[in-house]
Coordinates of N, CA, C and O and ligand atoms in Angstrom, one line a residue:
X1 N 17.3 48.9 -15.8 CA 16.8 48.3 -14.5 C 15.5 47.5 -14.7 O 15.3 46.5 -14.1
X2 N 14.7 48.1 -15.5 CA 13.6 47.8 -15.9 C 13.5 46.2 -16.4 O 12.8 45.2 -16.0
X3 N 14.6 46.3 -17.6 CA 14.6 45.0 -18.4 C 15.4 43.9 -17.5 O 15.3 42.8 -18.0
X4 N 16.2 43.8 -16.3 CA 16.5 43.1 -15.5 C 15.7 42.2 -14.9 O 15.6 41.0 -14.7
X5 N 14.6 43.9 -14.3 CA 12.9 43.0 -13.7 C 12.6 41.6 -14.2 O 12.6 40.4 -13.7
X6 N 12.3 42.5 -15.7 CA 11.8 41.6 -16.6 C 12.7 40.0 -16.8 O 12.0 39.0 -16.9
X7 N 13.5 40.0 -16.8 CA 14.4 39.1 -17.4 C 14.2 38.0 -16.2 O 13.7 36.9 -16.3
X8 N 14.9 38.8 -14.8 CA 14.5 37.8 -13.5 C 12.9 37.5 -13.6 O 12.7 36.3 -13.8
X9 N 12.1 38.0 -13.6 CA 10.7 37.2 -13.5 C 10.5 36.0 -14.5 O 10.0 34.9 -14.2
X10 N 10.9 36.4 -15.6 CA 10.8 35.3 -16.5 C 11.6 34.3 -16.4 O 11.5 33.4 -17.2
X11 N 12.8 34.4 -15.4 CA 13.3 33.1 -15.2 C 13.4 32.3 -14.0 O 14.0 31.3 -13.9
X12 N 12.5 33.2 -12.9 CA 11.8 32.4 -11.6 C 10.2 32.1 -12.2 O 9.6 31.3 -11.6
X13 N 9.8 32.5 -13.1 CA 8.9 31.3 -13.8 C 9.2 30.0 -14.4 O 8.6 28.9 -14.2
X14 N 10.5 30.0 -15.4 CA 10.6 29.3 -15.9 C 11.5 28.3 -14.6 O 11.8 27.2 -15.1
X15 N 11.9 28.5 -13.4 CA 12.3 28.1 -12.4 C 11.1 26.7 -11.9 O 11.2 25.4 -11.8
X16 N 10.2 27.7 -11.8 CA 8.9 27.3 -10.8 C 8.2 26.2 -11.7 O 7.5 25.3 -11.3
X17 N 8.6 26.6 -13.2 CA 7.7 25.5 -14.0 C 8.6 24.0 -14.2 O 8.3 22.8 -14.3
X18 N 10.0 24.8 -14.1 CA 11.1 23.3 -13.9 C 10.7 22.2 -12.6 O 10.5 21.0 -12.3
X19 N 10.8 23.3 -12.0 CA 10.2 22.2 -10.1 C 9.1 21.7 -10.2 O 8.9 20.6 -9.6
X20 N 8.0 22.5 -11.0 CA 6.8 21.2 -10.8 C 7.0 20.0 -11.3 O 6.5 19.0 -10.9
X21 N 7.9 20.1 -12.6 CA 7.5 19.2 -13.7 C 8.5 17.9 -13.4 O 8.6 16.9 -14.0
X22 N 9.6 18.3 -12.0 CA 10.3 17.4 -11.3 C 10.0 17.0 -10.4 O 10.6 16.0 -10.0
X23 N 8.9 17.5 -9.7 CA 8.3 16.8 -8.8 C 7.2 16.1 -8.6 O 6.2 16.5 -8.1
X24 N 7.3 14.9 -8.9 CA 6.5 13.8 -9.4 C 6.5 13.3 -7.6 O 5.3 13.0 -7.6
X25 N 6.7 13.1 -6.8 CA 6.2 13.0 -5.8 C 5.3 11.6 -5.3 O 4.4 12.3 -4.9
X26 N 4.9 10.5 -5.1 CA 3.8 9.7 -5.1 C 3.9 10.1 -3.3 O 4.9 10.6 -2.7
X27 N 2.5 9.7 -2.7 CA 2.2 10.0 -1.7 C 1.7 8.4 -0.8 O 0.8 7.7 -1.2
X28 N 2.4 8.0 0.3 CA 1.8 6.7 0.6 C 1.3 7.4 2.0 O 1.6 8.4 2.6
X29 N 0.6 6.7 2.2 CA -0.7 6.5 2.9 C -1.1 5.2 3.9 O -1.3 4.1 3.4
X30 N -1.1 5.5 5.1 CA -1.1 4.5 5.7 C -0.6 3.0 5.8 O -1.2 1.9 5.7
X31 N 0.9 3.2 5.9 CA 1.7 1.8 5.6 C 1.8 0.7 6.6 O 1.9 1.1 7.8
X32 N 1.9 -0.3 6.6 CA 2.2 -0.8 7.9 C 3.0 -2.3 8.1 O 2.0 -2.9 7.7
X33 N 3.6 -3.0 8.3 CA 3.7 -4.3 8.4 C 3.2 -5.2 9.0 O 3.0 -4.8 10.1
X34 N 2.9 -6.3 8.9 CA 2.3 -7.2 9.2 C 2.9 -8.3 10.2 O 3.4 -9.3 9.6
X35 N 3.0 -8.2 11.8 CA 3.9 -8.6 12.7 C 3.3 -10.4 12.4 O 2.2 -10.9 12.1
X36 N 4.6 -10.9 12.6 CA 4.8 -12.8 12.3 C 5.2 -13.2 13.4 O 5.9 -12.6 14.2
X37 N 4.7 -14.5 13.5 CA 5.2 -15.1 14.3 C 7.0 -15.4 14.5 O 7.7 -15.3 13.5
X38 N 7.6 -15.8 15.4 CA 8.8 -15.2 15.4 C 9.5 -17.0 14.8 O 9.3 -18.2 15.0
X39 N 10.6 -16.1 13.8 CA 11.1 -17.6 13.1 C 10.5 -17.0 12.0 O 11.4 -17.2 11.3
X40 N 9.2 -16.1 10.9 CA 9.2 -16.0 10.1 C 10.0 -15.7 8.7 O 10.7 -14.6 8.7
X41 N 10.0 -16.3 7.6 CA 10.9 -16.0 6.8 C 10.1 -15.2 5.9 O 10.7 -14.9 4.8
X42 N 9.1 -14.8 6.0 CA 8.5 -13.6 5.0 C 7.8 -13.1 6.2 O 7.8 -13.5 7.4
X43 N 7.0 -11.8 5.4 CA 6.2 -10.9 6.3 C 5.6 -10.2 4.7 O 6.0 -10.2 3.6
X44 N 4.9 -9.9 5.1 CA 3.9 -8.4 4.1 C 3.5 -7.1 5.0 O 3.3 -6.9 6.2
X45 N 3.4 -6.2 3.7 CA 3.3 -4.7 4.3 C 1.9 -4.5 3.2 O 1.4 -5.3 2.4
X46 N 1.6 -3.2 3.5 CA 0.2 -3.0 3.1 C 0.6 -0.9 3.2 O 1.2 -0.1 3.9
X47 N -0.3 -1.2 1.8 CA -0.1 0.3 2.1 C -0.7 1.3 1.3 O -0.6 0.8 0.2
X48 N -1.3 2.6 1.1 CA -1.6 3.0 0.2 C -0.8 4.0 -1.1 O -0.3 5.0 -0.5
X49 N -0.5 4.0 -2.3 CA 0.6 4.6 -2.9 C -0.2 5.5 -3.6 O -0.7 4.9 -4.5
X50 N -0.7 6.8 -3.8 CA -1.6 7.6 -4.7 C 0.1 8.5 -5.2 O 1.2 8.7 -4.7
X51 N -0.6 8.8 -6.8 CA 0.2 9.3 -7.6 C -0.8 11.0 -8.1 O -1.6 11.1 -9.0
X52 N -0.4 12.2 -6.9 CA -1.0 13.0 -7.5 C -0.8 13.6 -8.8 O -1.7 14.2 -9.5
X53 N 0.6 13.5 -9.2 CA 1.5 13.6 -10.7 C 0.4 14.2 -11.7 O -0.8 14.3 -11.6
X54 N 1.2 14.6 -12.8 CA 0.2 14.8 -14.4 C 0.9 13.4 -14.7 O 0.2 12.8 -15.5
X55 N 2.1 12.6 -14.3 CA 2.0 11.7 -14.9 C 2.3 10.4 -14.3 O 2.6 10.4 -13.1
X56 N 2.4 9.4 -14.9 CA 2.7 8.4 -15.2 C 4.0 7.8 -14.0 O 5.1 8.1 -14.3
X57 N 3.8 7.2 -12.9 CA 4.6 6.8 -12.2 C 5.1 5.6 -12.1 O 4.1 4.9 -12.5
X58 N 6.2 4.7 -11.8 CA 6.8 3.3 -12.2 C 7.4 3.2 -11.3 O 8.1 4.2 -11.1
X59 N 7.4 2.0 -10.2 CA 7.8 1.7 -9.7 C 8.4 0.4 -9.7 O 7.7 -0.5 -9.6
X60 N 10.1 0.1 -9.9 CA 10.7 -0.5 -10.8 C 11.5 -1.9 -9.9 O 12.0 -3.0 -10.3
X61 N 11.4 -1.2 -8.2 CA 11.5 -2.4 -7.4 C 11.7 -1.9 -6.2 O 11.4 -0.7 -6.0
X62 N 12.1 -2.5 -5.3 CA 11.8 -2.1 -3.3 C 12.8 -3.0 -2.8 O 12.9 -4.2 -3.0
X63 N 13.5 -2.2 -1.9 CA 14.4 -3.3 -0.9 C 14.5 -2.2 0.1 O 14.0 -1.1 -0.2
X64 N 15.2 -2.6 1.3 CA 15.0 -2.3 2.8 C 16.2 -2.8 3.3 O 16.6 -3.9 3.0
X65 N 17.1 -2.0 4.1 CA 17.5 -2.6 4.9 C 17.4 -3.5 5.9 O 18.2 -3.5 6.7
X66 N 16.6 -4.0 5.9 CA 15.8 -4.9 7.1 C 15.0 -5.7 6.4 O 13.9 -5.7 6.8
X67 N 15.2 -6.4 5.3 CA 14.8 -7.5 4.0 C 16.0 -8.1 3.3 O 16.9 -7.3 2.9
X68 N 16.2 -9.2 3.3 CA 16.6 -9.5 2.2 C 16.4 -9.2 0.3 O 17.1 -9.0 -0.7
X69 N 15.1 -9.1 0.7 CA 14.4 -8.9 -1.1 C 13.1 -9.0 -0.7 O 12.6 -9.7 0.2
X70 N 12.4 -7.7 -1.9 CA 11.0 -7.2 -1.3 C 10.3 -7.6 -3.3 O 10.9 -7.3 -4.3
X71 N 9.3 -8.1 -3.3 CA 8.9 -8.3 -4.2 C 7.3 -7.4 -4.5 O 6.9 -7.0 -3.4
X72 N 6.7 -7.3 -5.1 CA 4.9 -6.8 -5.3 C 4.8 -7.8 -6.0 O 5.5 -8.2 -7.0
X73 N 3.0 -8.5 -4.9 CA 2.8 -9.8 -5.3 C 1.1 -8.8 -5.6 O 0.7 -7.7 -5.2
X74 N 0.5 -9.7 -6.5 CA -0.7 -9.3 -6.9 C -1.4 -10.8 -6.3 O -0.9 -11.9 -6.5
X75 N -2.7 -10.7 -5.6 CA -3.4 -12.0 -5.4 C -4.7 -12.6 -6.1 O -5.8 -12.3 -5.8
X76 N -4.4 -13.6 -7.3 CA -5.4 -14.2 -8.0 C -5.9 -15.4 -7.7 O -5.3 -16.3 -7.2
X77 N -7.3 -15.4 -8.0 CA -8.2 -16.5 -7.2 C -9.1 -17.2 -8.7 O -9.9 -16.5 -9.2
X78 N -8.9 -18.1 -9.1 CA -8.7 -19.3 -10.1 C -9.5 -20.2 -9.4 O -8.9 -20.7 -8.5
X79 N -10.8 -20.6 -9.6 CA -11.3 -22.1 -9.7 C -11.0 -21.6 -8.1 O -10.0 -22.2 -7.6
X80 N -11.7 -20.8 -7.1 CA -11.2 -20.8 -5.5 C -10.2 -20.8 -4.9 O -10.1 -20.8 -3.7
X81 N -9.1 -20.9 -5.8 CA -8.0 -21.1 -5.2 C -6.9 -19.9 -5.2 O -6.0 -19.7 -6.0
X82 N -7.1 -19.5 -4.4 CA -6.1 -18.3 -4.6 C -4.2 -18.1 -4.5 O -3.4 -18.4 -3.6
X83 N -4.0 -17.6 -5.7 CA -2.1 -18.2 -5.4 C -1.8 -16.1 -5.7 O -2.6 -15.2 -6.1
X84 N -0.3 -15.9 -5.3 CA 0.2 -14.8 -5.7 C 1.4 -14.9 -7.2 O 2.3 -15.7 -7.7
X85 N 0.9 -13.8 -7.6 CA 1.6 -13.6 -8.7 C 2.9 -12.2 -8.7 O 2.5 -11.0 -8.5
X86 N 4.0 -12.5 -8.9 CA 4.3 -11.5 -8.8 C 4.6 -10.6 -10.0 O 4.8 -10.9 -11.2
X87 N 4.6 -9.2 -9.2 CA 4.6 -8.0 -10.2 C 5.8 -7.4 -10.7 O 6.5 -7.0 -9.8
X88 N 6.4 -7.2 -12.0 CA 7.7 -6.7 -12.5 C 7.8 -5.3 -11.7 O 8.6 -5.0 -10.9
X89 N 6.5 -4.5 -12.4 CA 6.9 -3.0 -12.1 C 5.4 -2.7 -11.7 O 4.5 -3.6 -11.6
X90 N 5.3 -1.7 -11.5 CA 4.1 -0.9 -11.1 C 4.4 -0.1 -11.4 O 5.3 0.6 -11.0
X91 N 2.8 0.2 -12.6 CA 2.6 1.6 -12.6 C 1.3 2.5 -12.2 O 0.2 2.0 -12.1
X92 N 1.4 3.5 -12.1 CA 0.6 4.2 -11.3 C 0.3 5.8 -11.9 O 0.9 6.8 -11.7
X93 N -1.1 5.4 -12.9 CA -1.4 7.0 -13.7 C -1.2 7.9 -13.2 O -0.9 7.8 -12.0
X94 N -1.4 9.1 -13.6 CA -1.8 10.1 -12.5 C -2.8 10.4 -12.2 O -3.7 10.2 -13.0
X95 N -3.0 10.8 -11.2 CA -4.7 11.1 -10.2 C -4.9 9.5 -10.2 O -6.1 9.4 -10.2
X96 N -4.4 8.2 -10.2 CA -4.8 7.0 -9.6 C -4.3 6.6 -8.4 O -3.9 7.6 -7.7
X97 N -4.1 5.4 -7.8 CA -3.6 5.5 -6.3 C -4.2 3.7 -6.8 O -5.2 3.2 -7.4
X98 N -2.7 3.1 -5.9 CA -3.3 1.7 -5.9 C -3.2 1.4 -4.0 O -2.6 1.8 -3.0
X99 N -4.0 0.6 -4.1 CA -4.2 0.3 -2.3 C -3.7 -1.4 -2.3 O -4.2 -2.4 -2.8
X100 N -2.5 -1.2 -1.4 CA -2.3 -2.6 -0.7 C -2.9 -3.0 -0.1 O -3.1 -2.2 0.8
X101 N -3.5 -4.1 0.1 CA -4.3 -4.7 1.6 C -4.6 -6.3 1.5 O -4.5 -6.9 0.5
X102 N -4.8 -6.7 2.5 CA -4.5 -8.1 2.8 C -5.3 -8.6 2.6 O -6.3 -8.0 3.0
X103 N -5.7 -9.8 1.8 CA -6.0 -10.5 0.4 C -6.0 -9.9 -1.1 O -6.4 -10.6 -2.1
X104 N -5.6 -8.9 -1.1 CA -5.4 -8.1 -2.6 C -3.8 -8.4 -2.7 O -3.1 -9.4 -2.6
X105 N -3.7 -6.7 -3.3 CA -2.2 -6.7 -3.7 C -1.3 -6.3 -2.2 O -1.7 -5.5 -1.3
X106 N 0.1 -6.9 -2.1 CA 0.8 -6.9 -0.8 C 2.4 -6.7 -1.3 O 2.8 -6.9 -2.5
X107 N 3.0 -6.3 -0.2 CA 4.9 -6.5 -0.5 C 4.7 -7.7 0.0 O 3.8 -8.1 0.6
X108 N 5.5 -8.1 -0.3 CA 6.4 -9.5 -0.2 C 7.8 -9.6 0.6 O 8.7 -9.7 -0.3
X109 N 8.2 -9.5 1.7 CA 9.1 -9.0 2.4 C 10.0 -10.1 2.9 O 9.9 -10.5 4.1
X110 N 11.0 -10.6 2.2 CA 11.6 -11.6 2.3 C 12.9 -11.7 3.1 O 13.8 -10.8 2.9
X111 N 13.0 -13.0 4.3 CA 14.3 -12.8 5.3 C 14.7 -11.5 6.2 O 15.6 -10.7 6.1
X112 N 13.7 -11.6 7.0 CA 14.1 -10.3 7.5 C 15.4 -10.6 8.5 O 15.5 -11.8 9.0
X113 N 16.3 -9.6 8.7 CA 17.2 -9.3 9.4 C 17.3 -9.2 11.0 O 18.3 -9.2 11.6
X114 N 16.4 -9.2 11.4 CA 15.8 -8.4 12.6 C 14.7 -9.7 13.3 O 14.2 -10.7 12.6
X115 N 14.6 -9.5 14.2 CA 13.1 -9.9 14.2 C 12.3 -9.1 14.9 O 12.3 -8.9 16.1
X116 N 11.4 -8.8 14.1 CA 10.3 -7.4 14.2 C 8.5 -8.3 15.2 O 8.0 -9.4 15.1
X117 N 8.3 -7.0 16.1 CA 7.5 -7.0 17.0 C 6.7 -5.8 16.5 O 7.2 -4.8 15.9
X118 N 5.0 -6.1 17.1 CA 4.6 -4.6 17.1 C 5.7 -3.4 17.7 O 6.6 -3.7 18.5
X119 N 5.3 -2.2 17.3 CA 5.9 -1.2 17.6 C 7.2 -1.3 16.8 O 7.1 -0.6 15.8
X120 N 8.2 -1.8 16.8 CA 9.3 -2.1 15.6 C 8.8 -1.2 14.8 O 7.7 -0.7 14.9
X121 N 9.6 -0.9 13.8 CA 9.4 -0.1 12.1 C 10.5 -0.1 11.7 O 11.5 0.1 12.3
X122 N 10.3 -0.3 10.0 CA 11.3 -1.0 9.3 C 11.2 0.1 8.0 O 10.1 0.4 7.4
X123 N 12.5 0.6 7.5 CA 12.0 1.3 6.3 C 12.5 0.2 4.7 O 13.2 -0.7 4.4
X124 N 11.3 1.3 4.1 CA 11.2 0.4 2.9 C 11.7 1.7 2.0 O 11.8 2.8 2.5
X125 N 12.1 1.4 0.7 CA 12.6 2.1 -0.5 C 11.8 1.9 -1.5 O 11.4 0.8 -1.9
X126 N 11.4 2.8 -1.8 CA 10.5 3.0 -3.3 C 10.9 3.2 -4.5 O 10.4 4.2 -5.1
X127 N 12.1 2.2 -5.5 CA 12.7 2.9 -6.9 C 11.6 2.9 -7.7 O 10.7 2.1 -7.9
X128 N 11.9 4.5 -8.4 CA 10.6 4.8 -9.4 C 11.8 5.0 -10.9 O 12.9 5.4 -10.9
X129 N 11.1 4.5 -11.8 CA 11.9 4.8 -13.1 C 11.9 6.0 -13.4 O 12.6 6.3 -14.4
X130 N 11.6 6.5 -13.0 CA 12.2 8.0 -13.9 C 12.0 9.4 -12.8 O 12.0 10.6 -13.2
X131 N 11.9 9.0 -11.1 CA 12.2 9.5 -10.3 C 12.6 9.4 -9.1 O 12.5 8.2 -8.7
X132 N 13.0 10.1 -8.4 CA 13.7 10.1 -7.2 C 13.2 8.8 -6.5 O 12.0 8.5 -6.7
X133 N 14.2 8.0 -5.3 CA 13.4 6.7 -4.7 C 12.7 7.7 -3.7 O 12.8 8.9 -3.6
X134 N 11.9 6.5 -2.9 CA 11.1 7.0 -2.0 C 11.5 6.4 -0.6 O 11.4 5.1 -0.8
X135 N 11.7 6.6 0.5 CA 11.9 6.1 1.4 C 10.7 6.1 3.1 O 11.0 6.8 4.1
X136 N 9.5 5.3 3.2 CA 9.2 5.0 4.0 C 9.4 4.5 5.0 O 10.0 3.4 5.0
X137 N 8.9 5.0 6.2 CA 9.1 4.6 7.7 C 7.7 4.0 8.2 O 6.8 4.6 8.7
X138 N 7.9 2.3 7.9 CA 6.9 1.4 8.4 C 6.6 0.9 9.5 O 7.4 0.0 9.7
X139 N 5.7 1.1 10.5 CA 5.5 0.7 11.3 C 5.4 -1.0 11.3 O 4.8 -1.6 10.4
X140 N 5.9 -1.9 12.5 CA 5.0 -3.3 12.3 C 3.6 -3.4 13.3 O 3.7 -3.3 14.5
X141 N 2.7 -3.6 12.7 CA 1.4 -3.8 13.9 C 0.8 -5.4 13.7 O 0.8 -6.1 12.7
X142 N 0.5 -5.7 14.8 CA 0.2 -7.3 15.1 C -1.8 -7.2 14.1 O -2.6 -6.5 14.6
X143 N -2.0 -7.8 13.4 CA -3.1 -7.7 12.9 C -4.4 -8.5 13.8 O -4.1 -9.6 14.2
X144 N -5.6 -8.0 14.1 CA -6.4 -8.8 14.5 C -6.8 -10.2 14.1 O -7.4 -10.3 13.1
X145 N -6.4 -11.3 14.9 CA -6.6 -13.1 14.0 C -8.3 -13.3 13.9 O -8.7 -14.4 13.4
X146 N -9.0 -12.5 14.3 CA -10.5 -12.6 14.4 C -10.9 -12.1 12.7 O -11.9 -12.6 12.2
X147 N -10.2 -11.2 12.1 CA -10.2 -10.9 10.7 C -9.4 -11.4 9.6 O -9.2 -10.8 8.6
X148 N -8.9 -12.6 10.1 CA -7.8 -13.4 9.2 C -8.3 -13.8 8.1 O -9.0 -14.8 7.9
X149 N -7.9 -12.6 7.2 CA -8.8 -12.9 5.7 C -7.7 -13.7 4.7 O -8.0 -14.0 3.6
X150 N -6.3 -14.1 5.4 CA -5.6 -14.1 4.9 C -4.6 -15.2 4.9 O -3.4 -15.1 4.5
X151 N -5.1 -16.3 5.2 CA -5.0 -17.6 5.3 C -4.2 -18.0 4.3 O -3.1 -18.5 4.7
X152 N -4.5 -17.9 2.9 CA -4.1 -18.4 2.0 C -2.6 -18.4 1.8 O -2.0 -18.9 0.9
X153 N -2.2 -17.6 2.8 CA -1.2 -16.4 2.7 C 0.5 -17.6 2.7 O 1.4 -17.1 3.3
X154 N 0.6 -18.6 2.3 CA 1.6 -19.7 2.6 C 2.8 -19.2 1.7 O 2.4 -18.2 1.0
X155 N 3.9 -19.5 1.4 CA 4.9 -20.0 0.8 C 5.4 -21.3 0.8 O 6.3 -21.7 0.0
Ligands
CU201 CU1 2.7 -12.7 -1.5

């Protein structure tokens, strides 16, 4: 009876050590979309992605049912002029966290299906390479035009 004990404990340890080391988890944080004028053929979302992990997270691409095609654009400013570049993958150390926000890095939210108003929310998919997708529930909010840092923002 004794050695049963034994036998079960040592394999709801080795249980409990399998689950952490599968749950890679990334945590987003404050997501939101960015409401367009109506007739838009893109939009951007903003959002924060922290990777509490021991490791190494990859984010390998994003689509939505409510997009045609979602891209991560990174924004570079050259001689003043700022253009977007897009990103293959994203990766994200552990204990790092990258923050979307408008004139930085942004989704790229192409052809939407719908046409989205504040209050609307649209979910996004998060494929990670070597973990489970992620599925958020984005809200759309109308951004204040008094802080339009984001002009540049054309296709
Ligand atoms: Cu962009």
């Amino acid at each position: 009876m004794k050695q049963t004990n034994i036998l079960l404990g040592a394999l709801l340890a080795l249980l409990s050590s399998l689950i952490a080391v599968a749950d890679s988890s990334l945590v987003i944080t404050d997501p939101w979309v960015r409401e367009a004028p109506p007739g838009a053929d893109v939009l951007a979302a903003y959002m924060t992605i922290a990777n509490p992990g021991a490791n190494t997270a990859t984010i390998i691409a994003l689509s939505s049912p409510d997009f045609e095609r979602i891209e991560i654009h990174r924004t570079l400013v050259e001689d003043g002029v700022a253009r977007m570049v897009p990103v293959e993958s994203l990766r994200i150390a552990a204990a790092e966290r990258v923050v979307f926000e408008p004139g930085g890095m942004h989704l790229m939210l192409y052809n939407p299906k719908r046409q989205l108003r504040e209050g609307d929310s649209v979910l996004l998919d998060l494929q990670q390479a070597t973990a489970a997708s992620i599925r958020v529930d984005v809200p759309v909010v109308k951004m204040n035009t008094d802080d339009d840092d984001d002009h540049h923002h054309h296709h």
